[in-house]
PDB file of C-alpha atoms in Angstrom:
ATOM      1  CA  UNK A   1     150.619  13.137  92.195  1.00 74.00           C
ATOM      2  CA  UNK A   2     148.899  10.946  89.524  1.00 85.00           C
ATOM      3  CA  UNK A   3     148.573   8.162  91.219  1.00 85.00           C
ATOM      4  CA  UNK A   4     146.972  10.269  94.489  1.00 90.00           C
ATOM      5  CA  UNK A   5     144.947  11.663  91.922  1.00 91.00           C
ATOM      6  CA  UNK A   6     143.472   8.739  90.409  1.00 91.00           C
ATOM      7  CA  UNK A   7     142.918   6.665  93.774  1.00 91.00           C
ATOM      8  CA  UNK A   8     140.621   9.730  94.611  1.00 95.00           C
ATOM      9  CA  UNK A   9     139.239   9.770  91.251  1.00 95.00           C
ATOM     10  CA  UNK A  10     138.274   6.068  91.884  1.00 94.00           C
ATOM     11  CA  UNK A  11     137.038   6.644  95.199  1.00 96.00           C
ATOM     12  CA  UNK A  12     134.266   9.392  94.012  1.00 97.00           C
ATOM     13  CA  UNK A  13     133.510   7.018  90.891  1.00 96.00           C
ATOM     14  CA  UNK A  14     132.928   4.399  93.328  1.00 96.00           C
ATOM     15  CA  UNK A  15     130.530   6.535  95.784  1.00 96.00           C
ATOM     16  CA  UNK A  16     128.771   7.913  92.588  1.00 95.00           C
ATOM     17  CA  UNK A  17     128.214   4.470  91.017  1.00 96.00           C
ATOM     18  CA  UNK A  18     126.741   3.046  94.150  1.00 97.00           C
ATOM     19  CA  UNK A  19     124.049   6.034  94.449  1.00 96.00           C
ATOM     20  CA  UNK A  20     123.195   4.936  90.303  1.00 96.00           C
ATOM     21  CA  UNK A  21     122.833   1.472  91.386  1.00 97.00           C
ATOM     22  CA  UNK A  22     120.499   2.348  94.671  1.00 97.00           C
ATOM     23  CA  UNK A  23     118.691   4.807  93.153  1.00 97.00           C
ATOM     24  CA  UNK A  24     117.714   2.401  90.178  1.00 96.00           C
ATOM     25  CA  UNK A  25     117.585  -0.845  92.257  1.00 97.00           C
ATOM     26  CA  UNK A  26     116.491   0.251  95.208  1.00 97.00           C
ATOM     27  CA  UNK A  27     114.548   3.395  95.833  1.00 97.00           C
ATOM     28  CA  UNK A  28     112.521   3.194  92.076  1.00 96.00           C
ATOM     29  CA  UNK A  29     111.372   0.026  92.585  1.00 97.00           C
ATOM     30  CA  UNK A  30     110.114   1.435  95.604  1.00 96.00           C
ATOM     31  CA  UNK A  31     108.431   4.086  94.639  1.00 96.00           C
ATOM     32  CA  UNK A  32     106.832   2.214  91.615  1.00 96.00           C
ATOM     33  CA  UNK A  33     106.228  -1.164  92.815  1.00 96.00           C
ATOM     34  CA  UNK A  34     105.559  -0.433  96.612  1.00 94.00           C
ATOM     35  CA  UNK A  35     103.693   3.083  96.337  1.00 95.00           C
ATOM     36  CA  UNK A  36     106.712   4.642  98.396  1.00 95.00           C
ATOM     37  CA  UNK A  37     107.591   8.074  96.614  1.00 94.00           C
ATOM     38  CA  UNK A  38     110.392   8.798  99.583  1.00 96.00           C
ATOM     39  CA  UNK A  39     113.252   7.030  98.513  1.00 95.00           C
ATOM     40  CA  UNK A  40     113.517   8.348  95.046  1.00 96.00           C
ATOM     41  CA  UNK A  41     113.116  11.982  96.801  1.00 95.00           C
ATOM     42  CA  UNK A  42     116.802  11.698  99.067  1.00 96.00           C
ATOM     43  CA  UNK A  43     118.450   9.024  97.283  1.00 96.00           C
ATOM     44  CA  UNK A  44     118.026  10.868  93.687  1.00 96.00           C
ATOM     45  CA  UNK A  45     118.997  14.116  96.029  1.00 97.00           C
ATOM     46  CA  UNK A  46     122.209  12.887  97.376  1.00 97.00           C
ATOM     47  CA  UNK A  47     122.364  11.199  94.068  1.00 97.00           C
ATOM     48  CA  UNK A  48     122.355  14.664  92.067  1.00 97.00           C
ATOM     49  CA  UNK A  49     124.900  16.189  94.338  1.00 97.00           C
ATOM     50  CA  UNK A  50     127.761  12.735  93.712  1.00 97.00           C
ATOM     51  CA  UNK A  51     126.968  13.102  90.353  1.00 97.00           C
ATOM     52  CA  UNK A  52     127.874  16.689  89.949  1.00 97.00           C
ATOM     53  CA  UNK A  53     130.914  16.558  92.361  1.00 97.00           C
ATOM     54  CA  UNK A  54     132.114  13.316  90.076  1.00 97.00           C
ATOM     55  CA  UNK A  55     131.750  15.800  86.864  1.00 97.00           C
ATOM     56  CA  UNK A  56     133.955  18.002  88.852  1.00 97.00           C
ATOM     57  CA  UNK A  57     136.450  15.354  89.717  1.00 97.00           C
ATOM     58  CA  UNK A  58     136.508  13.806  86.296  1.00 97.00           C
ATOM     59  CA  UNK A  59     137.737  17.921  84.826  1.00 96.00           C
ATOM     60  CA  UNK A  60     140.076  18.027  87.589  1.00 96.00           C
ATOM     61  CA  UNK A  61     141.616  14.611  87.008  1.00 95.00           C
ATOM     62  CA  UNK A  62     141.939  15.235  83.608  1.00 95.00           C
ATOM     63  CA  UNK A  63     143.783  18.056  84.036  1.00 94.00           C
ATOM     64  CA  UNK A  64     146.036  16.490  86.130  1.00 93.00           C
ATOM     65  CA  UNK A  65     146.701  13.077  84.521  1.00 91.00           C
ATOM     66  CA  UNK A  66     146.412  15.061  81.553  1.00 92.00           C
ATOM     67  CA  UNK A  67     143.755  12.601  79.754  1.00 90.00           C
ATOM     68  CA  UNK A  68     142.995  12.513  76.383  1.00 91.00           C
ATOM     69  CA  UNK A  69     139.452  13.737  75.008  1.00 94.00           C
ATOM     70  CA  UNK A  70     138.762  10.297  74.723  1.00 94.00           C
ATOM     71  CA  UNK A  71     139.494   9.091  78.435  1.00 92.00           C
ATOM     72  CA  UNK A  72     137.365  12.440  79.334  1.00 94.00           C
ATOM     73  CA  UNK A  73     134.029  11.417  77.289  1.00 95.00           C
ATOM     74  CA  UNK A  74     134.323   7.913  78.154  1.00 94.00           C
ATOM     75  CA  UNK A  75     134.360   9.049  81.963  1.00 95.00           C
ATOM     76  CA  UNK A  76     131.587  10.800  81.354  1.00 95.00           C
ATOM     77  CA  UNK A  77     129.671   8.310  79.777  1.00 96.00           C
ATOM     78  CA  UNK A  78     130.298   5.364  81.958  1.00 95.00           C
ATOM     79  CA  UNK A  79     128.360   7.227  84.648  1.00 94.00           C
ATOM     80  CA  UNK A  80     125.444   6.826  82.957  1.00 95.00           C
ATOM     81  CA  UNK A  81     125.273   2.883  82.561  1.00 95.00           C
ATOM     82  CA  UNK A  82     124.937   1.099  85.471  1.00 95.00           C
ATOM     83  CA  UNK A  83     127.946  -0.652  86.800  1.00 96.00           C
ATOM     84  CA  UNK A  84     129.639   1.322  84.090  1.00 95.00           C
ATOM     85  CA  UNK A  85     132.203   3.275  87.058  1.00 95.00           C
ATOM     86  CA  UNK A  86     133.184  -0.548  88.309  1.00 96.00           C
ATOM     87  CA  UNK A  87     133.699  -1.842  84.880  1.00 95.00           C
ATOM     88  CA  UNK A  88     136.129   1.464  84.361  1.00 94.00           C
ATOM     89  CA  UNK A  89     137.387   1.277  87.861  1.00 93.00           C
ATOM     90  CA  UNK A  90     139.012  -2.172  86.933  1.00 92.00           C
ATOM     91  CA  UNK A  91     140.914  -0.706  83.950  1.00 89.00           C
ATOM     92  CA  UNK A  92     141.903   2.242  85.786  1.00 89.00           C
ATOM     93  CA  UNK A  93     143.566  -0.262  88.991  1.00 88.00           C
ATOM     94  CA  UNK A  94     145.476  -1.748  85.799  1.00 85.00           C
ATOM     95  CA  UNK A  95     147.235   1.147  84.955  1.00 80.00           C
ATOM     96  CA  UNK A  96     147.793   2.479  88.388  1.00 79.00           C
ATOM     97  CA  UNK A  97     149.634  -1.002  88.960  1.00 77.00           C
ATOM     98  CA  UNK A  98     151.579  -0.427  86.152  1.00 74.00           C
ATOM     99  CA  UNK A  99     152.741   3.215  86.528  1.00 67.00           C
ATOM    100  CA  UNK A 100     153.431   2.222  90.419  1.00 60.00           C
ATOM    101  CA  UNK A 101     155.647  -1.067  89.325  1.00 37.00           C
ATOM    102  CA  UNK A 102     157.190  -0.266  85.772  1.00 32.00           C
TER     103      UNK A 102
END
């Protein structure tokens, strides 16, 4: 069930670290640098909604896994940085390897 968990967990860290990075390297250069407000408008929307479903995942998960208070806060503030949900992702595919093999 942990290890379910945490692939999933992954999955929606992924998705909501990809709408960071197009939202900031993508759709607000556009707006800014090209005049084209759009962008901004239904990427930061569908944006929003990742982010709040990741919040959601990252209670859940810690429930599960049963995380510290320090796994929980730095969840929460690596989706803030960009890249910051890859850089965790590749700690996280560490110590799924390990529970699956050990």
């Amino acid at each position: 069930m942990k290890i379910r968990t945490l692939n999933f967990f992954r999955v929606v860290s992924f998705i909501g670290g990809t709408s960071l990075l197009v939202l900031l390297f993508i759709a607000m250069p556009l707006k800014y640098l090209a005049n084209i407000p759009q962008p901004v408008q239904y990427v930061g929307l569908f944006h929003g909604i990742f982010f709040v479903c990741y919040i959601l995942v990252v209670i859940w998960t810690t429930f599960i896994v049963k995380w510290s208070i320090w796994w929980f806060l730095i969840t929460i503030v690596v989706t803030f940085i960009p890249f910051g949900n890859y850089i965790l992702d590749l700690y996280l595919k560490k110590y799924i390897h390990k529970e699956k093999f050990v």
